[in-house]
Tab-separated table of C-alpha atoms and ligand atoms in Angstrom:
chain	number	residue	atom	x	y	z
A	9	MET	CA	-42.336	58.182	94.445
A	10	ASN	CA	-42.847	55.996	97.524
A	11	GLN	CA	-42.901	52.272	96.910
A	12	ILE	CA	-44.760	49.424	98.639
A	13	GLU	CA	-43.675	45.817	98.077
A	14	VAL	CA	-46.136	42.916	98.144
A	15	ASP	CA	-46.447	39.400	96.763
A	16	VAL	CA	-49.682	40.069	94.899
A	17	LEU	CA	-51.407	43.285	93.898
A	18	ILE	CA	-55.142	42.841	93.312
A	19	ILE	CA	-56.862	45.558	91.298
A	20	GLY	CA	-60.526	45.913	92.314
A	21	ALA	CA	-62.571	44.748	95.330
A	22	GLY	CA	-65.617	43.327	93.518
A	23	PRO	CA	-66.522	39.619	93.797
A	24	ALA	CA	-63.431	38.565	91.811
A	25	GLY	CA	-61.004	40.694	93.847
A	26	SER	CA	-62.386	39.824	97.278
A	27	SER	CA	-62.619	36.098	96.656
A	28	ALA	CA	-59.105	35.933	95.162
A	29	ALA	CA	-57.817	37.897	98.162
A	30	ALA	CA	-59.523	35.511	100.603
A	31	LEU	CA	-57.874	32.455	99.039
A	32	LEU	CA	-54.400	33.991	98.670
A	33	HIS	CA	-54.426	35.437	102.181
A	34	ARG	CA	-55.184	31.979	103.563
A	35	GLU	CA	-52.001	30.768	101.860
A	36	GLY	CA	-49.999	33.397	103.727
A	37	PHE	CA	-49.102	35.767	100.872
A	38	LYS	CA	-48.689	39.502	101.382
A	39	LEU	CA	-51.442	41.217	99.440
A	40	LEU	CA	-52.638	44.683	98.603
A	41	VAL	CA	-56.109	45.300	97.183
A	42	VAL	CA	-56.547	48.647	95.462
A	43	GLU	CA	-60.143	49.746	94.837
A	44	LYS	CA	-60.940	52.873	92.835
A	45	GLN	CA	-64.308	53.593	94.402
A	46	LYS	CA	-65.613	54.289	97.876
A	47	PHE	CA	-67.691	51.358	99.222
A	48	PRO	CA	-70.586	50.810	99.386
A	49	ARG	CA	-71.007	51.514	95.677
A	50	PHE	CA	-73.711	50.582	93.195
A	51	VAL	CA	-72.858	48.114	90.470
A	52	ILE	CA	-75.188	46.099	88.252
A	53	GLY	CA	-75.169	42.273	88.379
A	54	GLU	CA	-77.539	41.302	91.153
A	55	SER	CA	-78.792	37.787	90.418
A	56	MET	CA	-76.365	35.035	91.363
A	57	LEU	CA	-76.212	31.402	90.256
A	58	PRO	CA	-76.050	28.431	92.672
A	59	SER	CA	-72.520	27.542	91.523
A	60	SER	CA	-71.385	30.814	93.179
A	61	MET	CA	-72.203	29.316	96.546
A	62	ASN	CA	-69.564	26.613	96.078
A	63	TRP	CA	-66.909	29.226	95.300
A	64	LEU	CA	-67.988	31.410	98.234
A	65	LYS	CA	-67.798	28.420	100.565
A	66	GLU	CA	-64.324	27.488	99.378
A	67	ALA	CA	-63.119	31.059	99.911
A	68	GLY	CA	-64.589	31.003	103.435
A	69	LEU	CA	-66.961	33.825	102.518
A	70	LEU	CA	-70.306	32.030	102.580
A	71	ASP	CA	-71.109	32.896	106.227
A	72	ALA	CA	-70.605	36.618	105.512
A	73	VAL	CA	-73.215	36.297	102.748
A	74	GLU	CA	-75.690	34.057	104.623
A	75	GLU	CA	-75.687	36.547	107.534
A	76	LYS	CA	-77.093	39.245	105.291
A	77	LYS	CA	-80.387	37.410	104.775
A	78	PHE	CA	-80.540	38.233	101.089
A	79	MET	CA	-83.494	36.935	99.033
A	80	ARG	CA	-83.151	33.210	98.344
A	81	LYS	CA	-83.271	32.415	94.655
A	82	HIS	CA	-84.531	28.934	93.795
A	83	GLY	CA	-84.703	29.246	90.042
A	84	ALA	CA	-85.481	31.255	86.939
A	85	VAL	CA	-88.793	31.791	85.173
A	86	PHE	CA	-88.891	32.641	81.470
A	87	LEU	CA	-92.110	34.240	80.208
A	88	ARG	CA	-93.303	35.122	76.719
A	89	GLY	CA	-96.918	36.280	76.356
A	90	ASN	CA	-98.971	33.505	77.931
A	91	GLU	CA	-96.137	30.932	77.774
A	92	THR	CA	-93.979	30.103	80.802
A	93	CYS	CA	-90.909	27.964	81.449
A	94	ASN	CA	-90.179	27.645	85.154
A	95	PHE	CA	-86.760	26.229	86.138
A	96	ASP	CA	-86.297	25.161	89.738
A	97	PHE	CA	-82.694	24.535	90.765
A	98	SER	CA	-83.870	21.605	92.943
A	99	SER	CA	-84.110	19.589	89.720
A	100	GLN	CA	-80.660	20.430	88.344
A	101	PHE	CA	-78.498	17.613	86.980
A	102	THR	CA	-75.118	18.427	88.579
A	103	GLU	CA	-74.353	17.927	92.279
A	104	GLY	CA	-73.893	21.142	94.251
A	105	PHE	CA	-75.814	24.018	95.826
A	106	LYS	CA	-79.398	24.205	94.582
A	107	TYR	CA	-80.155	27.758	95.689
A	108	THR	CA	-78.448	31.095	95.714
A	109	TYR	CA	-79.272	34.747	96.417
A	110	GLN	CA	-80.515	37.909	94.754
A	111	VAL	CA	-78.097	40.561	96.030
A	112	PRO	CA	-78.069	44.358	96.010
A	113	ARG	CA	-74.426	44.584	94.999
A	114	ALA	CA	-73.533	47.597	97.137
A	115	GLU	CA	-74.270	45.534	100.245
A	116	PHE	CA	-73.008	42.212	98.874
A	117	ASP	CA	-69.642	43.490	97.636
A	118	GLN	CA	-69.110	45.404	100.877
A	119	ALA	CA	-69.885	42.268	102.942
A	120	LEU	CA	-67.244	40.292	101.019
A	121	ALA	CA	-64.636	43.062	101.160
A	122	ASP	CA	-65.251	43.623	104.893
A	123	ALA	CA	-64.878	39.901	105.601
A	124	VAL	CA	-61.560	39.864	103.744
A	125	ALA	CA	-60.340	43.054	105.464
A	126	ALA	CA	-61.309	41.591	108.868
A	127	ARG	CA	-58.801	38.780	108.211
A	128	GLY	CA	-56.044	41.325	107.748
A	129	VAL	CA	-55.980	42.019	104.004
A	130	GLU	CA	-55.232	45.662	103.291
A	131	ILE	CA	-57.803	47.276	100.983
A	132	LEU	CA	-57.157	50.845	99.870
A	133	TYR	CA	-60.440	52.433	98.755
A	134	GLN	CA	-60.585	55.413	96.407
A	135	HIS	CA	-57.190	54.375	95.078
A	136	GLY	CA	-56.889	53.644	91.367
A	137	VAL	CA	-54.198	51.863	89.358
A	138	THR	CA	-53.207	54.242	86.556
A	139	ALA	CA	-50.126	52.626	84.991
A	140	VAL	CA	-48.217	49.340	84.973
A	141	ASN	CA	-44.779	48.227	83.948
A	142	PHE	CA	-43.617	44.628	83.761
A	143	THR	CA	-39.941	43.698	84.076
A	144	PRO	CA	-38.494	40.169	84.198
A	145	ALA	CA	-38.083	40.608	87.950
A	146	ALA	CA	-41.329	42.290	89.014
A	147	ALA	CA	-44.640	43.873	88.187
A	148	LEU	CA	-44.762	47.582	88.947
A	149	ALA	CA	-47.982	49.550	89.265
A	150	THR	CA	-48.644	53.227	89.813
A	151	VAL	CA	-51.472	53.911	92.230
A	152	GLU	CA	-53.242	57.253	92.560
A	153	LYS	CA	-54.553	58.307	95.970
A	154	PRO	CA	-57.769	60.338	96.422
A	155	ASP	CA	-55.685	63.549	96.717
A	156	GLY	CA	-53.981	62.844	93.366
A	157	GLU	CA	-50.647	61.869	94.899
A	158	LYS	CA	-49.090	58.732	93.411
A	159	PHE	CA	-47.065	55.839	94.781
A	160	ALA	CA	-45.605	52.661	93.296
A	161	VAL	CA	-46.434	49.060	94.129
A	162	LYS	CA	-43.854	46.406	93.363
A	163	ALA	CA	-45.436	42.946	93.189
A	164	LYS	CA	-44.480	39.467	92.101
A	165	PHE	CA	-47.808	39.243	90.305
A	166	ILE	CA	-50.878	41.354	89.505
A	167	LEU	CA	-54.413	39.983	89.417
A	168	ASP	CA	-56.591	42.340	87.430
A	169	CYS	CA	-60.058	42.095	88.992
A	170	SER	CA	-61.084	45.580	87.825
A	171	GLY	CA	-64.330	44.504	86.114
A	172	TYR	CA	-65.693	47.180	83.799
A	173	GLY	CA	-62.540	49.238	84.591
A	174	ARG	CA	-60.617	46.693	82.434
A	175	VAL	CA	-57.341	48.138	83.672
A	176	LEU	CA	-54.802	45.727	82.139
A	177	PRO	CA	-56.754	45.083	78.915
A	178	ARG	CA	-56.659	48.871	78.338
A	179	LEU	CA	-53.104	49.537	79.521
A	180	LEU	CA	-51.589	46.520	77.744
A	181	ASN	CA	-53.686	46.759	74.589
A	182	LEU	CA	-55.337	43.382	75.158
A	183	GLU	CA	-58.886	44.396	74.204
A	184	ALA	CA	-60.571	42.335	71.484
A	185	PRO	CA	-63.995	42.851	69.931
A	186	SER	CA	-66.906	40.821	71.287
A	187	ASN	CA	-68.652	38.470	68.864
A	188	PHE	CA	-72.019	39.783	70.057
A	189	PRO	CA	-73.588	42.931	68.590
A	190	THR	CA	-73.901	46.093	70.667
A	191	ARG	CA	-76.819	45.933	73.040
A	192	GLU	CA	-77.769	48.295	75.788
A	193	SER	CA	-79.504	48.055	79.099
A	194	LEU	CA	-81.750	50.488	80.966
A	195	PHE	CA	-82.497	49.619	84.583
A	196	THR	CA	-83.508	50.830	88.039
A	197	HIS	CA	-84.690	49.676	91.478
A	198	ILE	CA	-88.372	49.894	92.322
A	199	THR	CA	-90.839	49.244	95.129
A	200	GLY	CA	-94.417	48.041	94.626
A	201	ASP	CA	-93.532	44.773	92.848
A	202	HIS	CA	-96.490	42.369	93.114
A	203	ARG	CA	-94.494	39.166	93.706
A	204	PRO	CA	-95.572	35.540	93.509
A	205	PRO	CA	-95.802	33.868	96.940
A	206	GLY	CA	-93.576	31.325	98.729
A	207	ARG	CA	-90.691	29.601	96.987
A	208	GLU	CA	-91.505	31.421	93.736
A	209	GLU	CA	-90.944	34.880	95.275
A	210	GLY	CA	-87.174	34.893	94.924
A	211	LYS	CA	-86.876	33.518	91.384
A	212	ILE	CA	-85.634	35.813	88.661
A	213	TRP	CA	-88.165	36.555	85.932
A	214	ILE	CA	-86.941	36.974	82.371
A	215	CYS	CA	-89.771	38.328	80.218
A	216	ILE	CA	-89.465	38.311	76.440
A	217	HIS	CA	-90.914	41.625	75.298
A	218	PRO	CA	-93.190	41.451	72.208
A	219	GLN	CA	-90.820	43.747	70.269
A	220	ASP	CA	-87.421	42.004	70.467
A	221	ALA	CA	-86.124	42.878	73.911
A	222	TRP	CA	-86.053	41.114	77.249
A	223	ILE	CA	-86.754	42.311	80.759
A	224	TRP	CA	-85.332	41.135	84.090
A	225	ILE	CA	-87.181	41.269	87.408
A	226	ILE	CA	-84.962	40.512	90.407
A	227	PRO	CA	-86.602	40.723	93.847
A	228	PHE	CA	-84.528	41.683	96.926
A	229	SER	CA	-85.244	40.912	100.573
A	230	ASN	CA	-85.226	44.655	101.409
A	231	GLY	CA	-88.574	45.157	99.629
A	232	LYS	CA	-86.956	46.636	96.525
A	233	THR	CA	-86.797	44.940	93.148
A	234	SER	CA	-84.265	45.384	90.356
A	235	VAL	CA	-85.862	45.789	86.930
A	236	GLY	CA	-84.133	46.289	83.616
A	237	VAL	CA	-84.454	45.868	79.892
A	238	VAL	CA	-81.874	44.689	77.355
A	239	ALA	CA	-82.185	45.374	73.622
A	240	THR	CA	-80.431	46.862	70.622
A	241	PRO	CA	-80.202	50.678	70.434
A	242	GLU	CA	-82.902	50.624	67.681
A	243	PHE	CA	-85.450	49.166	70.099
A	244	PHE	CA	-84.988	52.021	72.581
A	245	LYS	CA	-85.639	54.617	69.870
A	246	LYS	CA	-89.254	53.394	69.727
A	247	PHE	CA	-89.778	54.653	73.297
A	248	PRO	CA	-89.173	58.397	73.410
A	249	GLY	CA	-88.619	60.496	76.518
A	250	ALA	CA	-86.241	60.737	79.455
A	251	PRO	CA	-84.745	57.424	80.711
A	252	ASP	CA	-87.298	57.019	83.570
A	253	GLU	CA	-90.213	57.581	81.224
A	254	GLN	CA	-88.700	55.283	78.618
A	255	LEU	CA	-88.072	52.447	81.073
A	256	ARG	CA	-91.550	52.722	82.602
A	257	ALA	CA	-93.176	52.584	79.156
A	258	ILE	CA	-91.117	49.545	78.127
A	259	LEU	CA	-91.858	47.625	81.329
A	260	LEU	CA	-95.579	48.334	81.114
A	261	SER	CA	-95.730	47.339	77.448
A	262	ASP	CA	-94.802	43.743	78.256
A	263	PRO	CA	-97.877	41.796	79.436
A	264	ASN	CA	-96.066	39.767	82.126
A	265	ALA	CA	-93.966	42.610	83.539
A	266	ALA	CA	-97.013	44.906	83.462
A	267	LYS	CA	-99.044	42.499	85.605
A	268	ARG	CA	-96.355	42.463	88.262
A	269	LEU	CA	-95.191	46.070	88.079
A	270	ALA	CA	-98.445	48.032	87.617
A	271	ASN	CA	-97.920	49.828	90.966
A	272	MET	CA	-94.133	50.248	90.788
A	273	GLN	CA	-92.353	53.326	92.062
A	274	PHE	CA	-88.778	54.054	91.012
A	275	VAL	CA	-86.426	54.434	93.982
A	276	MET	CA	-83.483	55.604	91.891
A	277	PRO	CA	-83.188	57.253	88.475
A	278	ALA	CA	-82.990	54.833	85.543
A	279	GLN	CA	-79.413	54.130	84.451
A	280	ARG	CA	-78.158	53.086	81.058
A	281	ILE	CA	-75.141	50.926	80.090
A	282	SER	CA	-74.312	50.112	76.515
A	283	GLY	CA	-71.694	48.143	74.624
A	284	TYR	CA	-70.764	46.089	77.687
A	285	SER	CA	-69.957	42.881	75.764
A	286	CYS	CA	-66.187	42.668	75.424
A	287	ALA	CA	-63.358	40.189	74.959
A	288	VAL	CA	-59.571	40.020	75.340
A	289	LYS	CA	-56.661	38.714	73.281
A	290	GLN	CA	-55.148	36.790	76.200
A	291	LEU	CA	-56.080	35.985	79.792
A	292	TYR	CA	-52.607	36.009	81.345
A	293	GLY	CA	-49.024	37.137	80.839
A	294	GLU	CA	-45.649	36.759	82.480
A	295	ARG	CA	-46.657	38.402	85.772
A	296	PHE	CA	-50.370	39.012	85.494
A	297	ALA	CA	-53.724	37.357	84.998
A	298	LEU	CA	-57.107	38.811	84.134
A	299	VAL	CA	-59.966	37.656	86.348
A	300	GLY	CA	-63.774	38.107	86.364
A	301	ASN	CA	-65.203	40.772	84.115
A	302	ALA	CA	-61.707	41.949	83.159
A	303	THR	CA	-61.648	38.830	80.938
A	304	GLU	CA	-64.634	38.545	78.629
A	305	PHE	CA	-68.190	39.653	79.318
A	306	LEU	CA	-70.848	38.090	77.138
A	307	ASP	CA	-74.326	39.237	78.070
A	308	PRO	CA	-76.441	39.507	81.213
A	309	VAL	CA	-79.278	37.178	80.158
A	310	PHE	CA	-78.167	34.136	82.171
A	311	SER	CA	-76.759	36.033	85.186
A	312	SER	CA	-73.383	34.393	84.644
A	313	GLY	CA	-71.052	37.340	85.419
A	314	VAL	CA	-70.593	36.989	89.173
A	315	SER	CA	-70.394	33.204	88.972
A	316	LEU	CA	-67.633	33.424	86.350
A	317	ALA	CA	-65.900	36.087	88.460
A	318	PHE	CA	-65.791	33.711	91.449
A	319	ALA	CA	-64.778	30.725	89.337
A	320	SER	CA	-61.911	32.533	87.609
A	321	ALA	CA	-60.724	34.080	90.892
A	322	ASN	CA	-60.712	30.659	92.517
A	323	ARG	CA	-58.698	29.113	89.707
A	324	ALA	CA	-56.273	32.050	89.375
A	325	ALA	CA	-55.596	32.040	93.130
A	326	LYS	CA	-54.811	28.305	93.078
A	327	VAL	CA	-52.478	28.447	90.073
A	328	LEU	CA	-50.756	31.539	91.465
A	329	THR	CA	-50.300	29.916	94.880
A	330	ARG	CA	-48.376	27.076	93.281
A	331	GLN	CA	-46.325	29.449	91.114
A	332	LEU	CA	-45.352	31.612	94.091
A	333	ARG	CA	-44.264	28.461	95.920
A	334	GLY	CA	-41.836	27.740	93.096
A	335	GLU	CA	-43.802	25.075	91.233
A	336	THR	CA	-44.003	25.059	87.453
A	337	VAL	CA	-47.500	25.965	86.330
A	338	ASP	CA	-49.163	26.170	82.944
A	339	TRP	CA	-51.420	29.232	82.912
A	340	GLN	CA	-52.815	28.300	79.510
A	341	VAL	CA	-54.004	24.826	80.452
A	342	GLU	CA	-54.679	25.330	84.139
A	343	TYR	CA	-56.240	28.792	83.922
A	344	ALA	CA	-57.119	30.129	80.460
A	345	ASP	CA	-58.550	26.870	79.082
A	346	TYR	CA	-60.562	26.332	82.248
A	347	VAL	CA	-62.013	29.850	82.273
A	348	MET	CA	-62.799	29.688	78.553
A	349	GLN	CA	-64.645	26.388	79.050
A	350	GLY	CA	-67.089	28.238	81.340
A	351	ILE	CA	-67.313	31.305	79.112
A	352	ASN	CA	-67.791	29.231	75.955
A	353	THR	CA	-70.582	27.145	77.454
A	354	PHE	CA	-72.448	30.327	78.326
A	355	ARG	CA	-71.554	31.741	74.896
A	356	ALA	CA	-73.478	28.864	73.268
A	357	TYR	CA	-76.516	29.602	75.453
A	358	VAL	CA	-76.392	33.362	74.860
A	359	ALA	CA	-76.148	32.796	71.099
A	360	ALA	CA	-79.036	30.316	71.240
A	361	TRP	CA	-81.087	32.831	73.238
A	362	TYR	CA	-80.742	35.575	70.660
A	363	ASP	CA	-81.136	33.340	67.584
A	364	ASP	CA	-84.366	32.020	69.119
A	365	LYS	CA	-83.276	28.401	69.638
A	366	LEU	CA	-83.556	28.607	73.409
A	367	PRO	CA	-86.963	30.325	73.470
A	368	GLN	CA	-88.109	27.598	71.084
A	369	ILE	CA	-86.868	24.948	73.542
A	370	PHE	CA	-88.111	26.742	76.677
A	371	PHE	CA	-91.644	27.260	75.376
A	372	SER	CA	-92.109	23.948	73.590
A	373	ALA	CA	-95.041	21.809	74.711
A	374	ASN	CA	-92.856	18.705	74.305
A	375	ARG	CA	-90.035	19.474	76.737
A	376	ASN	CA	-88.285	16.357	78.040
A	377	PRO	CA	-87.850	16.599	81.858
A	378	ASP	CA	-84.438	14.862	81.819
A	379	ILE	CA	-83.075	17.247	79.196
A	380	MET	CA	-84.532	20.223	81.044
A	381	ARG	CA	-82.648	19.095	84.185
A	382	GLN	CA	-79.428	19.232	82.191
A	383	VAL	CA	-80.244	22.679	80.805
A	384	CYS	CA	-81.240	23.785	84.319
A	385	SER	CA	-77.768	22.827	85.530
A	386	VAL	CA	-76.186	25.230	83.064
A	387	LEU	CA	-78.593	27.969	84.184
A	388	ALA	CA	-77.402	27.180	87.729
A	389	GLY	CA	-73.823	27.878	86.616
A	390	TYR	CA	-72.488	24.293	86.510
A	391	VAL	CA	-70.746	24.875	83.207
A	392	TRP	CA	-67.695	22.706	83.862
A	393	ASP	CA	-69.580	19.429	84.309
A	394	LYS	CA	-68.731	17.610	81.091
A	395	THR	CA	-70.889	14.618	82.080
A	396	ASN	CA	-73.757	16.958	81.135
A	397	PRO	CA	-74.242	16.735	77.348
A	398	TYR	CA	-75.715	20.252	77.416
A	399	VAL	CA	-72.279	21.413	78.668
A	400	ALA	CA	-69.963	19.078	76.769
A	401	GLN	CA	-71.461	19.848	73.362
A	402	ALA	CA	-73.647	22.809	74.181
A	403	ASP	CA	-73.829	24.286	70.661
A	404	ARG	CA	-74.640	21.023	68.945
A	405	ALA	CA	-77.018	19.746	71.617
A	406	LEU	CA	-79.049	22.967	71.685
A	407	GLY	CA	-79.190	23.167	67.890
A	408	LEU	CA	-80.398	19.597	67.615
A	409	LEU	CA	-82.951	19.953	70.383
A	410	ALA	CA	-84.387	23.169	68.921
A	411	LYS	CA	-84.692	21.457	65.561
A	412	ILE	CA	-86.502	18.436	67.018
A	413	LEU	CA	-88.864	20.503	69.168
A	414	GLY	CA	-89.419	23.013	66.346
A	415	GLY	CA	-90.279	20.120	63.990
A	416	GLN	CA	-92.674	18.636	66.532
A	417	SER	CA	-94.554	21.913	67.038
A	418	THR	CA	-94.835	22.442	63.271
A	419	ALA	CA	-96.278	18.920	62.935
A	420	ALA	CA	-98.688	19.552	65.844
A	421	ALA	CA	-99.804	22.866	64.315
A	422	ARG	CA	-100.418	21.126	60.971
A	423	LYS	CA	-102.514	18.450	62.712
A	424	THR	CA	-104.747	20.991	64.510
A	425	SER	CA	-105.256	23.241	61.469
B	718	FAD	C1	-76.869	45.068	82.348
B	718	FAD	C2	-76.076	44.060	83.110
B	718	FAD	C3	-76.718	43.194	83.998
B	718	FAD	C4	-75.991	42.222	84.684
B	718	FAD	N1	-76.644	41.343	85.501
B	718	FAD	C5	-75.958	40.350	86.104
B	718	FAD	C6	-76.609	39.426	86.958
B	718	FAD	O1	-77.826	39.477	87.177
B	718	FAD	N2	-75.862	38.460	87.543
B	718	FAD	C7	-74.508	38.365	87.354
B	718	FAD	O2	-73.868	37.464	87.892
B	718	FAD	N3	-73.858	39.261	86.581
B	718	FAD	C8	-74.545	40.240	85.962
B	718	FAD	N4	-73.871	41.159	85.218
B	718	FAD	C9	-72.402	41.073	85.159
B	718	FAD	C10	-71.760	41.622	86.440
B	718	FAD	O3	-72.015	42.993	86.540
B	718	FAD	C11	-70.252	41.400	86.414
B	718	FAD	O4	-69.970	40.189	85.774
B	718	FAD	C12	-69.613	41.327	87.801
B	718	FAD	O5	-69.834	42.524	88.483
B	718	FAD	C13	-68.137	41.031	87.669
B	718	FAD	O6	-67.479	41.100	88.906
B	718	FAD	P1	-65.949	41.567	88.985
B	718	FAD	O7	-65.515	41.343	90.383
B	718	FAD	O8	-65.196	40.957	87.888
B	718	FAD	O9	-65.986	43.124	88.649
B	718	FAD	P2	-66.745	44.356	89.342
B	718	FAD	O10	-67.878	43.885	90.146
B	718	FAD	O11	-67.015	45.328	88.257
B	718	FAD	O12	-65.647	44.945	90.325
B	718	FAD	C14	-64.486	45.582	89.818
B	718	FAD	C15	-63.984	46.615	90.808
B	718	FAD	O13	-62.751	47.151	90.290
B	718	FAD	C16	-62.697	48.529	90.578
B	718	FAD	N5	-61.784	49.216	89.632
B	718	FAD	C17	-62.026	49.559	88.349
B	718	FAD	N6	-60.961	50.219	87.824
B	718	FAD	C18	-60.028	50.288	88.816
B	718	FAD	C19	-58.736	50.857	88.901
B	718	FAD	N7	-58.148	51.527	87.873
B	718	FAD	N8	-58.038	50.747	90.063
B	718	FAD	C20	-58.607	50.104	91.128
B	718	FAD	N9	-59.850	49.565	91.104
B	718	FAD	C21	-60.543	49.645	89.962
B	718	FAD	C22	-64.148	48.977	90.387
B	718	FAD	O14	-64.382	50.190	91.097
B	718	FAD	C23	-64.932	47.794	90.955
B	718	FAD	O15	-65.304	47.962	92.296
B	718	FAD	C24	-74.592	42.136	84.509
B	718	FAD	C25	-73.944	43.011	83.639
B	718	FAD	C26	-74.682	43.950	82.925
B	718	FAD	C27	-73.973	44.860	81.981
């Protein structure tokens, strides 16, 4: 078998892979990016968070994104029946970008990968990593070409940015069960979305369906809109028929989605993903680190996936740079603990979403603007800012707030009855 030798092998050319490659290439390391699919390729995960813009800028990839004129996203609107909670990132608590983009991922991921390739990083498309072997001296990977022929890559280190491919978690038996129950998602792209005007046009809508599901509406600048529903498998059984029929019926049975989507036309067949929440036993090893979705994926409700992919890639690239220069690094403290801080903050919010604490907070009549600015910051992806009490003690702070606001609405209801 032929063998190529590099400093770092990066598996996958999604947001994690491209941004890690950009940072490591700038430091002068010899890289190889191996990507299983042919680009452009569809992948779900289209609503970014403002914190992503900071990571893109640091990787020198922001211009490649700005050029594409994607839809500007200024916030997130949560809707339940006739109740609304409208977050605008202009009011967020933490310093940093206050807008981001809604991105068709085929175009977005290709723009990032092309920008990295234009700097001289080699990306082999339609090449998949099929096996790995770690020795004290090197990391060895087997790569399969489109014609089935295989070759070996000898690297000092492997960054696994394979997303849903979860290459190293599978090959090294690092998978761990998620602490969230199995949910599934049915989604498509449509035209005919009746959008709100001006600054509101680009915000994501999250509609709470009357029967225990939620719907996303993500508008793109190309006239298409991404729509999808997330629920337990039991919910979907209530809507019989083929996936297109099922999705249409679900969307039109929510009052807020129905208002906006009455004239929708599907531009691709509905697709289903289930059981996507996953975790791992460890985030790094002697000559590898897991990055982006190859680590832990919680849930799509707060659009955190791409932001966490950029954040973990940024941190992994920095720690690895120092290691390859001969410095002593501590992957646990400098990488794993950092990444888990971001994941765990979102974990508290995802849990509070599904146990109804967050809806209770979002739709309370007594919301405190200062607290909502702090919550808004988390929804903007600033989940490492420990000066924000809704980051530092997310679980406790949300629990307490829901209790106070819940108590106030019960008292108000008693007064009016
Ligand atoms: C229903 C749903 C909705 C979501 N919505 C959002 C959202 O609105 N916003 C958001 O930020 N996130 C969202 N996400 C999460 C988002 O999809 C991911 O977090 C994000 O794509 C992670 O980026 P990544 O670079 O880690 O991986 P990916 O984008 O998955 O890229 C990994 C790449 O690795 C390649 N690969 C896989 N196996 C191999 C192999 N053996 N060899 C070589 N290459 C390989 C793949 O082909 C792929 O191109 C959503 C997820 C779900 C399930």
